[in-house]
Amino acid sequence: MTVTAPLHCIVLAAGQGTRMKSALPKVLHPVGGKAMLGHVLDTARALGAAGVHIVYGHGGDQVQSWFARTYPGVNGAHWAQQRQQLGTAHAVLQAMPQVPDGAQVLILYGDVPLTSPATLQAVVEAGRKTLAVVTVELDQPKGYGRILRKAGAVAGIVEENDASPRQKLIREVNTGIFSAPAKRLRGWLGKVRNDNAKGEYYLTDVVALAVKDRLKVATVPAASAVEVEGVNDRLQLARMERVFQLQQAEALLRDGLYLADPARFDLRGRLRHGRDVRIDVGCVLEGEVELADGVQIGPYCVLRNVRLGPGAVIEPHSILEDSTGGANVHVGPFARLRPGTELADEAKVGNFVETKKARVGRGSKINHLSYVGDAVLGADVNVGAGTITCNYDGANKHETRIDDGVFVGSNSSLVAPVRIGEGATIGAASVIAKDVPAGGLTLCRAREQKSFPGWKRPQKKAK
């Protein structure tokens, strides 16, 4: 029975990323709403890595803080600091003391976010007894280390600055992704020298050292150039974003989702969808989004952590955040559902309506130009245009309760805390500051304007 060596991934994430021109460490810049380093770490976890070693340098405190927030309670992550930027071999060496000799090592990069698990699994298997490297052929290989071959076998890698004019014509290049048994790799790293144009310790030099040990270096071709492409500036980051978004869109289309234009769709999280779901152009979905059968999303909507039931319709230019909607709800256009909004089946939130921490009952309608916050609405409630719940007194939030079948006339203000009884009607332009009994009509319109000099607004208590 063959025992497979445990996999340890070393992720190089120490670069300053000066070309990004940002205070944020390069590896934390997002692709698809997730830090590039997050993509790499998630792929390592998908491979079943027994250990993940992150080599950090510039912005290390930010990187470690991000990790603690993103992966709370995750074990198996090890940190190694590269205090001086002396090259890739030097960076890998910082992590090696924590890697057992019996491990299989896979070297990854925090700014190469889209490498597929299939490619990485292939290079791990190819490097079980030797050194393996992922390569790719480029029409324009400038800037990359070239793969040198002799009689078809890999003989070494030469960097761009050290390559001869003839060697620069080679199209097969090194991606930097290596795999090898830990004990062998440790020995090769100890022999790497910095006698090159940049005076750095190149990881690529381990190839020639493996050849010197009479090992046949294995190469694994990348499925595409983009999956091994690194990000060094904002232009490359933007290109990577579009590639990633198109990959997601194509996968969703194959899974039956309708997208009006895959090039004008952004998913920055995870989407679960039912059958016959339609999403128009310019929509952005973030976090966890779940769309049941028959949901329709109009153009230029933003959904962030949203769950919608069957047949829900979201009209154009609406923003939904941390909200849920039942079957056949109707939202928008130009509506904003803020966190804590819960719409029951067949509820409607119309144009230029804002809700926050509002539970809206079955069949209830807030049709237009209203604000409803910190409120509980029963079934079949009608809220007229321009109605607001006055939920904030300057220091505290208070709740408004509107029972089943209530009709609230236009331009009314409901001063919380307040409750409106079942079936009551509120006359237009009323200011309701006391509980309203069930049934009947309630009006409250001031006949004269009064001022109260010296009145003090409530103050928040010091924390």
Tab-separated table of C-alpha atoms in Angstrom:
chain	number	residue	atom	x	y	z
A	1	MET	CA	0.000	0.000	0.000
A	2	THR	CA	1.408	3.368	-1.027
A	3	VAL	CA	1.271	6.099	1.602
A	4	THR	CA	0.811	9.570	0.104
A	5	ALA	CA	2.908	12.310	1.675
A	6	PRO	CA	0.856	15.063	3.336
A	7	LEU	CA	0.599	18.207	1.232
A	8	HIS	CA	2.023	21.468	2.560
A	9	CYS	CA	1.375	24.632	0.532
A	10	ILE	CA	3.769	27.561	0.766
A	11	VAL	CA	2.105	30.792	-0.362
A	12	LEU	CA	4.419	33.685	-1.181
A	13	ALA	CA	2.705	36.905	-0.126
A	14	ALA	CA	5.540	39.185	0.922
A	15	GLY	CA	5.758	41.513	-2.085
A	16	GLN	CA	5.182	45.232	-1.561
A	17	GLY	CA	3.196	45.697	-4.760
A	18	THR	CA	4.465	49.228	-5.384
A	19	ARG	CA	2.837	49.339	-8.818
A	20	MET	CA	-0.588	49.052	-7.226
A	21	LYS	CA	0.040	52.478	-5.641
A	22	SER	CA	-2.039	51.523	-2.625
A	23	ALA	CA	-1.780	51.344	1.154
A	24	LEU	CA	-3.444	47.926	0.918
A	25	PRO	CA	-1.036	44.989	0.511
A	26	LYS	CA	-1.200	43.702	-3.039
A	27	VAL	CA	-2.449	40.231	-2.123
A	28	LEU	CA	-5.484	41.722	-0.341
A	29	HIS	CA	-6.819	43.499	-3.417
A	30	PRO	CA	-10.072	41.774	-4.375
A	31	VAL	CA	-11.072	39.762	-7.415
A	32	GLY	CA	-14.771	38.989	-7.427
A	33	GLY	CA	-15.174	40.480	-3.964
A	34	LYS	CA	-12.555	38.170	-2.429
A	35	ALA	CA	-8.927	39.036	-1.708
A	36	MET	CA	-6.532	37.451	-4.184
A	37	LEU	CA	-4.855	35.681	-1.270
A	38	GLY	CA	-8.267	34.316	-0.284
A	39	HIS	CA	-8.665	32.697	-3.701
A	40	VAL	CA	-5.268	31.025	-3.324
A	41	LEU	CA	-5.934	29.821	0.223
A	42	ASP	CA	-9.348	28.449	-0.699
A	43	THR	CA	-7.773	26.511	-3.561
A	44	ALA	CA	-5.120	25.125	-1.194
A	45	ARG	CA	-7.853	23.989	1.182
A	46	ALA	CA	-9.730	22.393	-1.734
A	47	LEU	CA	-6.611	20.330	-2.428
A	48	GLY	CA	-6.729	18.996	1.124
A	49	ALA	CA	-3.523	20.655	2.282
A	50	ALA	CA	-2.393	19.459	5.685
A	51	GLY	CA	-0.540	22.722	6.222
A	52	VAL	CA	-0.593	26.174	4.672
A	53	HIS	CA	2.429	28.431	5.158
A	54	ILE	CA	2.034	32.117	4.343
A	55	VAL	CA	5.237	34.048	3.764
A	56	TYR	CA	4.550	37.695	4.541
A	57	GLY	CA	6.544	40.897	4.465
A	58	HIS	CA	5.175	44.332	3.595
A	59	GLY	CA	1.840	44.967	5.276
A	60	GLY	CA	2.116	41.785	7.294
A	61	ASP	CA	-0.080	43.088	10.119
A	62	GLN	CA	-2.853	43.860	7.647
A	63	VAL	CA	-2.541	40.441	6.045
A	64	GLN	CA	-2.710	38.642	9.380
A	65	SER	CA	-5.661	40.755	10.543
A	66	TRP	CA	-7.489	39.999	7.290
A	67	PHE	CA	-6.834	36.280	7.765
A	68	ALA	CA	-8.197	36.335	11.314
A	69	ARG	CA	-11.406	38.022	10.107
A	70	THR	CA	-11.845	35.856	7.026
A	71	TYR	CA	-10.940	32.464	8.471
A	72	PRO	CA	-11.892	32.621	12.157
A	73	GLY	CA	-11.000	29.464	14.030
A	74	VAL	CA	-9.144	27.893	11.090
A	75	ASN	CA	-6.209	25.755	12.160
A	76	GLY	CA	-3.243	24.715	10.064
A	77	ALA	CA	-2.089	28.166	8.915
A	78	HIS	CA	1.545	28.992	9.629
A	79	TRP	CA	3.237	32.358	9.234
A	80	ALA	CA	6.785	33.062	8.106
A	81	GLN	CA	8.205	36.568	7.794
A	82	GLN	CA	10.551	37.572	4.986
A	83	ARG	CA	12.240	40.610	6.498
A	84	GLN	CA	14.384	41.329	3.417
A	85	GLN	CA	13.221	40.883	-0.160
A	86	LEU	CA	16.089	38.702	-1.383
A	87	GLY	CA	14.249	36.638	-3.979
A	88	THR	CA	11.776	33.803	-4.295
A	89	ALA	CA	14.128	31.049	-3.088
A	90	HIS	CA	14.885	33.114	-0.002
A	91	ALA	CA	11.130	33.572	0.573
A	92	VAL	CA	10.456	29.824	0.396
A	93	LEU	CA	13.335	29.184	2.801
A	94	GLN	CA	11.576	31.266	5.481
A	95	ALA	CA	8.709	28.764	5.553
A	96	MET	CA	10.699	25.538	5.267
A	97	PRO	CA	11.566	25.156	8.999
A	98	GLN	CA	7.872	24.507	9.668
A	99	VAL	CA	7.538	21.925	6.860
A	100	PRO	CA	8.280	18.301	7.821
A	101	ASP	CA	10.735	16.329	5.680
A	102	GLY	CA	8.082	13.776	4.835
A	103	ALA	CA	5.752	16.340	3.278
A	104	GLN	CA	4.999	17.155	-0.352
A	105	VAL	CA	5.469	20.879	-1.005
A	106	LEU	CA	3.434	23.006	-3.395
A	107	ILE	CA	4.604	26.588	-3.939
A	108	LEU	CA	1.886	29.131	-4.734
A	109	TYR	CA	1.646	32.910	-5.059
A	110	GLY	CA	-0.746	35.264	-3.297
A	111	ASP	CA	-1.127	37.431	-6.403
A	112	VAL	CA	-1.984	34.548	-8.780
A	113	PRO	CA	-5.640	34.008	-7.841
A	114	LEU	CA	-7.215	31.901	-10.589
A	115	THR	CA	-5.119	28.745	-10.839
A	116	SER	CA	-7.445	25.767	-11.052
A	117	PRO	CA	-7.373	22.914	-8.509
A	118	ALA	CA	-7.042	20.478	-11.426
A	119	THR	CA	-3.778	22.037	-12.609
A	120	LEU	CA	-2.370	22.134	-9.086
A	121	GLN	CA	-3.378	18.552	-8.347
A	122	ALA	CA	-1.597	17.492	-11.537
A	123	VAL	CA	1.656	19.217	-10.575
A	124	VAL	CA	1.507	17.760	-7.058
A	125	GLU	CA	1.182	14.238	-8.444
A	126	ALA	CA	3.940	14.857	-11.001
A	127	GLY	CA	6.293	16.006	-8.241
A	128	ARG	CA	5.911	13.097	-5.836
A	129	LYS	CA	9.453	11.819	-6.502
A	130	THR	CA	11.030	14.686	-8.410
A	131	LEU	CA	10.662	18.406	-9.082
A	132	ALA	CA	7.604	19.435	-11.091
A	133	VAL	CA	6.772	22.843	-12.516
A	134	VAL	CA	3.714	24.328	-14.171
A	135	THR	CA	4.589	25.889	-17.529
A	136	VAL	CA	2.677	27.776	-20.185
A	137	GLU	CA	3.365	28.825	-23.758
A	138	LEU	CA	2.987	32.538	-24.490
A	139	ASP	CA	3.022	34.424	-27.762
A	140	GLN	CA	4.669	37.310	-25.912
A	141	PRO	CA	6.920	35.725	-23.264
A	142	LYS	CA	8.813	38.904	-22.363
A	143	GLY	CA	9.457	39.202	-18.646
A	144	TYR	CA	9.119	35.494	-17.878
A	145	GLY	CA	11.765	32.879	-17.155
A	146	ARG	CA	12.250	30.595	-20.164
A	147	ILE	CA	12.237	26.800	-19.920
A	148	LEU	CA	15.521	25.444	-21.261
A	149	ARG	CA	15.399	21.959	-22.741
A	150	LYS	CA	18.038	19.564	-23.964
A	151	ALA	CA	16.910	16.642	-26.135
A	152	GLY	CA	13.375	17.395	-24.968
A	153	ALA	CA	14.185	17.177	-21.265
A	154	VAL	CA	14.152	20.192	-18.967
A	155	ALA	CA	17.695	21.434	-18.385
A	156	GLY	CA	17.007	24.641	-16.458
A	157	ILE	CA	15.234	27.991	-16.365
A	158	VAL	CA	16.794	31.271	-17.382
A	159	GLU	CA	15.343	34.597	-16.222
A	160	GLU	CA	14.621	37.391	-18.692
A	161	ASN	CA	17.488	39.579	-17.481
A	162	ASP	CA	19.996	36.737	-17.845
A	163	ALA	CA	18.687	35.258	-21.109
A	164	SER	CA	20.559	35.435	-24.401
A	165	PRO	CA	18.791	36.803	-27.506
A	166	ARG	CA	18.233	33.227	-28.688
A	167	GLN	CA	16.846	32.111	-25.347
A	168	LYS	CA	14.425	35.044	-25.337
A	169	LEU	CA	12.741	33.500	-28.400
A	170	ILE	CA	11.592	30.515	-26.313
A	171	ARG	CA	7.810	30.629	-25.767
A	172	GLU	CA	7.530	28.027	-22.993
A	173	VAL	CA	7.834	29.890	-19.716
A	174	ASN	CA	7.954	29.217	-16.028
A	175	THR	CA	4.869	30.107	-13.957
A	176	GLY	CA	6.697	29.814	-10.630
A	177	ILE	CA	4.376	27.076	-9.378
A	178	PHE	CA	6.554	24.180	-8.186
A	179	SER	CA	6.005	20.946	-6.348
A	180	ALA	CA	8.597	18.596	-4.857
A	181	PRO	CA	9.268	16.365	-1.857
A	182	ALA	CA	10.141	18.607	1.076
A	183	LYS	CA	13.461	16.922	1.909
A	184	ARG	CA	14.764	17.294	-1.653
A	185	LEU	CA	13.539	20.867	-1.935
A	186	ARG	CA	15.228	21.824	1.311
A	187	GLY	CA	18.543	20.529	0.001
A	188	TRP	CA	18.272	22.391	-3.303
A	189	LEU	CA	17.295	25.657	-1.632
A	190	GLY	CA	20.443	25.484	0.500
A	191	LYS	CA	22.562	25.465	-2.654
A	192	VAL	CA	20.930	28.376	-4.493
A	193	ARG	CA	23.284	31.314	-5.099
A	194	ASN	CA	22.622	34.930	-6.013
A	195	ASP	CA	25.177	35.351	-8.813
A	196	ASN	CA	22.755	36.856	-11.322
A	197	ALA	CA	21.879	40.264	-12.756
A	198	LYS	CA	19.610	41.175	-9.813
A	199	GLY	CA	21.692	39.601	-7.050
A	200	GLU	CA	18.663	37.625	-5.834
A	201	TYR	CA	18.151	34.014	-4.808
A	202	TYR	CA	15.955	32.633	-7.577
A	203	LEU	CA	13.650	29.705	-6.896
A	204	THR	CA	14.058	28.769	-10.562
A	205	ASP	CA	17.646	27.720	-9.865
A	206	VAL	CA	16.389	24.573	-8.136
A	207	VAL	CA	15.583	23.211	-11.600
A	208	ALA	CA	19.240	23.058	-12.615
A	209	LEU	CA	20.097	21.590	-9.211
A	210	ALA	CA	17.495	18.842	-9.676
A	211	VAL	CA	18.920	18.086	-13.125
A	212	LYS	CA	22.407	17.931	-11.600
A	213	ASP	CA	21.060	15.294	-9.201
A	214	ARG	CA	20.063	13.311	-12.326
A	215	LEU	CA	16.354	13.754	-11.812
A	216	LYS	CA	13.990	14.226	-14.704
A	217	VAL	CA	12.148	17.474	-14.036
A	218	ALA	CA	8.447	17.130	-14.797
A	219	THR	CA	6.412	19.853	-16.470
A	220	VAL	CA	2.647	20.300	-16.281
A	221	PRO	CA	1.052	22.607	-18.877
A	222	ALA	CA	-1.435	25.126	-17.526
A	223	ALA	CA	-4.926	24.793	-18.976
A	224	SER	CA	-4.794	28.467	-19.978
A	225	ALA	CA	-2.445	31.414	-19.623
A	226	VAL	CA	-4.901	33.353	-17.484
A	227	GLU	CA	-5.004	30.775	-14.696
A	228	VAL	CA	-1.304	31.341	-13.979
A	229	GLU	CA	-1.257	35.081	-14.591
A	230	GLY	CA	-0.116	37.289	-11.729
A	231	VAL	CA	-1.370	40.751	-10.821
A	232	ASN	CA	1.110	43.592	-10.417
A	233	ASP	CA	-0.878	46.740	-11.175
A	234	ARG	CA	-4.419	48.068	-11.367
A	235	LEU	CA	-4.725	47.341	-15.080
A	236	GLN	CA	-3.890	43.665	-14.569
A	237	LEU	CA	-6.272	43.567	-11.598
A	238	ALA	CA	-9.100	44.931	-13.760
A	239	ARG	CA	-8.377	42.359	-16.472
A	240	MET	CA	-8.354	39.566	-13.898
A	241	GLU	CA	-11.704	40.769	-12.549
A	242	ARG	CA	-13.316	40.607	-15.980
A	243	VAL	CA	-11.875	37.159	-16.669
A	244	PHE	CA	-13.151	35.883	-13.328
A	245	GLN	CA	-16.606	37.404	-13.814
A	246	LEU	CA	-16.929	35.912	-17.281
A	247	GLN	CA	-15.906	32.495	-15.933
A	248	GLN	CA	-18.645	32.723	-13.298
A	249	ALA	CA	-21.212	33.956	-15.797
A	250	GLU	CA	-20.482	31.135	-18.209
A	251	ALA	CA	-20.761	28.552	-15.435
A	252	LEU	CA	-24.116	30.017	-14.337
A	253	LEU	CA	-25.417	30.070	-17.915
A	254	ARG	CA	-24.512	26.405	-18.321
A	255	ASP	CA	-26.389	25.776	-15.069
A	256	GLY	CA	-29.565	27.282	-16.521
A	257	LEU	CA	-29.480	30.880	-15.263
A	258	TYR	CA	-30.581	33.540	-17.754
A	259	LEU	CA	-28.191	36.497	-18.011
A	260	ALA	CA	-29.114	39.214	-20.485
A	261	ASP	CA	-25.415	39.972	-21.040
A	262	PRO	CA	-22.669	37.890	-19.372
A	263	ALA	CA	-20.227	40.771	-19.867
A	264	ARG	CA	-22.403	43.052	-17.733
A	265	PHE	CA	-22.847	40.889	-14.661
A	266	ASP	CA	-20.828	40.797	-11.445
A	267	LEU	CA	-20.981	38.109	-8.772
A	268	ARG	CA	-18.907	38.887	-5.686
A	269	GLY	CA	-19.878	35.975	-3.526
A	270	ARG	CA	-22.073	32.928	-4.058
A	271	LEU	CA	-25.352	32.584	-5.953
A	272	ARG	CA	-27.824	29.736	-5.586
A	273	HIS	CA	-30.670	29.844	-8.090
A	274	GLY	CA	-33.730	27.898	-9.129
A	275	ARG	CA	-35.201	27.382	-12.575
A	276	ASP	CA	-36.140	30.165	-15.007
A	277	VAL	CA	-34.386	32.894	-13.053
A	278	ARG	CA	-33.672	35.978	-15.176
A	279	ILE	CA	-31.082	38.675	-14.437
A	280	ASP	CA	-30.891	41.754	-16.638
A	281	VAL	CA	-27.797	43.839	-17.417
A	282	GLY	CA	-25.611	45.707	-14.951
A	283	CYS	CA	-26.549	43.762	-11.822
A	284	VAL	CA	-24.128	43.209	-8.923
A	285	LEU	CA	-24.651	40.304	-6.510
A	286	GLU	CA	-22.581	40.195	-3.325
A	287	GLY	CA	-22.251	37.828	-0.385
A	288	GLU	CA	-24.787	35.002	-0.166
A	289	VAL	CA	-27.669	35.349	-2.623
A	290	GLU	CA	-30.466	32.822	-3.120
A	291	LEU	CA	-33.042	33.217	-5.896
A	292	ALA	CA	-35.904	30.737	-6.113
A	293	ASP	CA	-37.716	29.605	-9.266
A	294	GLY	CA	-38.932	32.333	-11.578
A	295	VAL	CA	-37.253	35.287	-9.888
A	296	GLN	CA	-36.719	38.279	-12.178
A	297	ILE	CA	-34.071	40.917	-11.479
A	298	GLY	CA	-34.291	44.114	-13.519
A	299	PRO	CA	-31.300	46.058	-14.830
A	300	TYR	CA	-28.777	47.780	-12.562
A	301	CYS	CA	-29.809	46.237	-9.271
A	302	VAL	CA	-27.545	45.450	-6.322
A	303	LEU	CA	-28.317	42.418	-4.124
A	304	ARG	CA	-26.174	41.817	-1.048
A	305	ASN	CA	-26.958	38.830	1.185
A	306	VAL	CA	-30.496	38.411	-0.118
A	307	ARG	CA	-32.945	35.518	-0.298
A	308	LEU	CA	-35.996	35.757	-2.592
A	309	GLY	CA	-38.894	33.348	-2.950
A	310	PRO	CA	-40.523	32.021	-6.133
A	311	GLY	CA	-41.784	34.578	-8.615
A	312	ALA	CA	-40.234	37.598	-6.923
A	313	VAL	CA	-39.763	40.628	-9.179
A	314	ILE	CA	-37.119	43.252	-8.532
A	315	GLU	CA	-37.533	46.282	-10.752
A	316	PRO	CA	-34.580	48.322	-12.115
A	317	HIS	CA	-32.147	50.319	-9.964
A	318	SER	CA	-33.137	48.730	-6.661
A	319	ILE	CA	-30.738	47.974	-3.803
A	320	LEU	CA	-31.412	45.065	-1.444
A	321	GLU	CA	-29.117	44.327	1.492
A	322	ASP	CA	-29.393	41.652	4.197
A	323	SER	CA	-33.061	41.183	3.319
A	324	THR	CA	-35.506	38.402	2.511
A	325	GLY	CA	-38.583	38.249	0.316
A	326	GLY	CA	-41.267	35.601	0.049
A	327	ALA	CA	-43.115	34.326	-2.996
A	328	ASN	CA	-44.282	36.872	-5.596
A	329	VAL	CA	-42.959	39.929	-3.790
A	330	HIS	CA	-42.531	43.035	-5.911
A	331	VAL	CA	-39.771	45.586	-5.253
A	332	GLY	CA	-38.916	48.835	-6.999
A	333	PRO	CA	-38.018	50.473	-9.215
A	334	PHE	CA	-35.541	52.633	-7.280
A	335	ALA	CA	-36.318	50.938	-3.968
A	336	ARG	CA	-33.873	50.383	-1.137
A	337	LEU	CA	-34.249	47.479	1.268
A	338	ARG	CA	-31.799	47.946	4.111
A	339	PRO	CA	-30.670	45.248	6.575
A	340	GLY	CA	-33.377	43.461	8.503
A	341	THR	CA	-36.131	43.887	5.915
A	342	GLU	CA	-38.417	40.841	5.655
A	343	LEU	CA	-41.159	40.795	3.035
A	344	ALA	CA	-43.869	38.157	3.328
A	345	ASP	CA	-45.499	36.580	0.274
A	346	GLU	CA	-47.013	39.047	-2.220
A	347	ALA	CA	-45.784	42.111	-0.342
A	348	LYS	CA	-44.885	45.159	-2.398
A	349	VAL	CA	-42.280	47.861	-1.860
A	350	GLY	CA	-42.558	50.400	-4.643
A	351	ASN	CA	-40.519	53.132	-6.250
A	352	PHE	CA	-38.403	55.420	-4.063
A	353	VAL	CA	-39.311	53.514	-0.901
A	354	GLU	CA	-36.727	52.781	1.783
A	355	THR	CA	-37.170	50.123	4.459
A	356	LYS	CA	-34.944	49.173	7.356
A	357	LYS	CA	-35.495	46.434	9.947
A	358	ALA	CA	-39.078	46.202	8.727
A	359	ARG	CA	-41.270	43.095	8.672
A	360	VAL	CA	-43.935	43.552	6.005
A	361	GLY	CA	-46.867	41.145	6.126
A	362	ARG	CA	-48.511	39.160	3.362
A	363	GLY	CA	-50.039	41.284	0.621
A	364	SER	CA	-49.074	44.584	2.269
A	365	LYS	CA	-48.022	47.512	0.090
A	366	ILE	CA	-45.687	50.448	0.565
A	367	ASN	CA	-46.070	51.803	-2.913
A	368	HIS	CA	-44.000	54.941	-3.223
A	369	LEU	CA	-41.936	57.727	-1.660
A	370	SER	CA	-42.014	56.361	1.893
A	371	TYR	CA	-39.628	55.402	4.682
A	372	VAL	CA	-40.536	52.492	6.939
A	373	GLY	CA	-37.954	51.585	9.567
A	374	ASP	CA	-38.071	49.571	12.792
A	375	ALA	CA	-41.609	48.509	11.962
A	376	VAL	CA	-43.858	45.450	11.932
A	377	LEU	CA	-46.675	45.489	9.385
A	378	GLY	CA	-49.428	42.904	9.391
A	379	ALA	CA	-51.200	41.497	6.345
A	380	ASP	CA	-52.941	43.620	3.699
A	381	VAL	CA	-51.661	46.934	5.016
A	382	ASN	CA	-51.632	49.888	2.604
A	383	VAL	CA	-49.088	52.620	3.274
A	384	GLY	CA	-49.724	55.784	1.295
A	385	ALA	CA	-47.164	57.925	-0.501
A	386	GLY	CA	-44.863	60.052	1.611
A	387	THR	CA	-45.472	58.139	4.835
A	388	ILE	CA	-42.620	57.844	7.303
A	389	THR	CA	-42.123	56.006	10.556
A	390	CYS	CA	-40.371	58.425	12.914
A	391	ASN	CA	-38.300	55.747	14.596
A	392	TYR	CA	-35.347	57.765	15.916
A	393	ASP	CA	-35.554	60.367	18.684
A	394	GLY	CA	-31.933	61.431	18.383
A	395	ALA	CA	-30.680	58.842	20.836
A	396	ASN	CA	-32.749	55.659	20.534
A	397	LYS	CA	-34.711	53.683	17.943
A	398	HIS	CA	-38.369	52.833	18.582
A	399	GLU	CA	-40.781	50.415	16.918
A	400	THR	CA	-43.975	51.072	14.978
A	401	ARG	CA	-46.597	48.297	14.809
A	402	ILE	CA	-49.295	48.373	12.148
A	403	ASP	CA	-51.878	45.605	12.441
A	404	ASP	CA	-53.692	43.745	9.648
A	405	GLY	CA	-55.801	45.686	7.182
A	406	VAL	CA	-54.651	49.174	8.186
A	407	PHE	CA	-54.833	51.980	5.612
A	408	VAL	CA	-52.339	54.817	6.145
A	409	GLY	CA	-53.135	57.961	4.187
A	410	SER	CA	-50.481	59.816	2.211
A	411	ASN	CA	-47.955	62.127	3.852
A	412	SER	CA	-48.491	60.733	7.340
A	413	SER	CA	-45.894	60.573	10.100
A	414	LEU	CA	-46.046	57.732	12.609
A	415	VAL	CA	-44.081	58.771	15.704
A	416	ALA	CA	-42.728	55.644	17.380
A	417	PRO	CA	-43.279	53.911	19.677
A	418	VAL	CA	-46.812	53.589	18.416
A	419	ARG	CA	-49.328	50.904	17.453
A	420	ILE	CA	-52.168	51.166	14.936
A	421	GLY	CA	-54.992	48.727	15.544
A	422	GLU	CA	-56.446	46.275	13.048
A	423	GLY	CA	-58.485	47.761	10.223
A	424	ALA	CA	-57.868	51.374	11.256
A	425	THR	CA	-57.656	54.185	8.710
A	426	ILE	CA	-55.229	57.069	9.151
A	427	GLY	CA	-56.263	60.253	7.364
A	428	ALA	CA	-53.775	61.833	5.018
A	429	ALA	CA	-51.223	64.297	6.448
A	430	SER	CA	-51.724	63.024	9.997
A	431	VAL	CA	-49.055	62.989	12.687
A	432	ILE	CA	-49.774	59.948	14.845
A	433	ALA	CA	-47.986	59.955	18.190
A	434	LYS	CA	-50.422	57.825	20.250
A	435	ASP	CA	-51.747	54.309	19.807
A	436	VAL	CA	-54.705	54.104	17.427
A	437	PRO	CA	-57.674	51.833	18.185
A	438	ALA	CA	-58.841	49.192	15.725
A	439	GLY	CA	-61.294	50.233	13.011
A	440	GLY	CA	-62.587	53.695	12.285
A	441	LEU	CA	-60.802	56.839	11.086
A	442	THR	CA	-58.094	58.695	12.940
A	443	LEU	CA	-56.998	62.213	11.974
A	444	CYS	CA	-54.382	64.407	13.580
A	445	ARG	CA	-53.626	67.716	11.868
A	446	ALA	CA	-52.236	70.717	13.758
A	447	ARG	CA	-54.378	73.865	13.540
A	448	GLU	CA	-51.613	76.190	14.621
A	449	GLN	CA	-47.816	76.183	14.734
A	450	LYS	CA	-46.186	76.283	18.152
A	451	SER	CA	-42.562	76.656	19.261
A	452	PHE	CA	-41.063	75.647	22.621
A	453	PRO	CA	-37.964	77.725	23.486
A	454	GLY	CA	-35.352	75.961	25.610
A	455	TRP	CA	-36.461	72.433	24.667
A	456	LYS	CA	-33.527	70.007	24.822
A	457	ARG	CA	-33.046	67.247	22.285
A	458	PRO	CA	-32.367	63.794	23.827
A	459	GLN	CA	-28.684	62.931	24.115
A	460	LYS	CA	-26.965	59.587	23.699
A	461	LYS	CA	-25.578	58.061	26.873
A	462	ALA	CA	-21.794	58.014	27.059
A	463	LYS	CA	-20.344	54.563	26.468
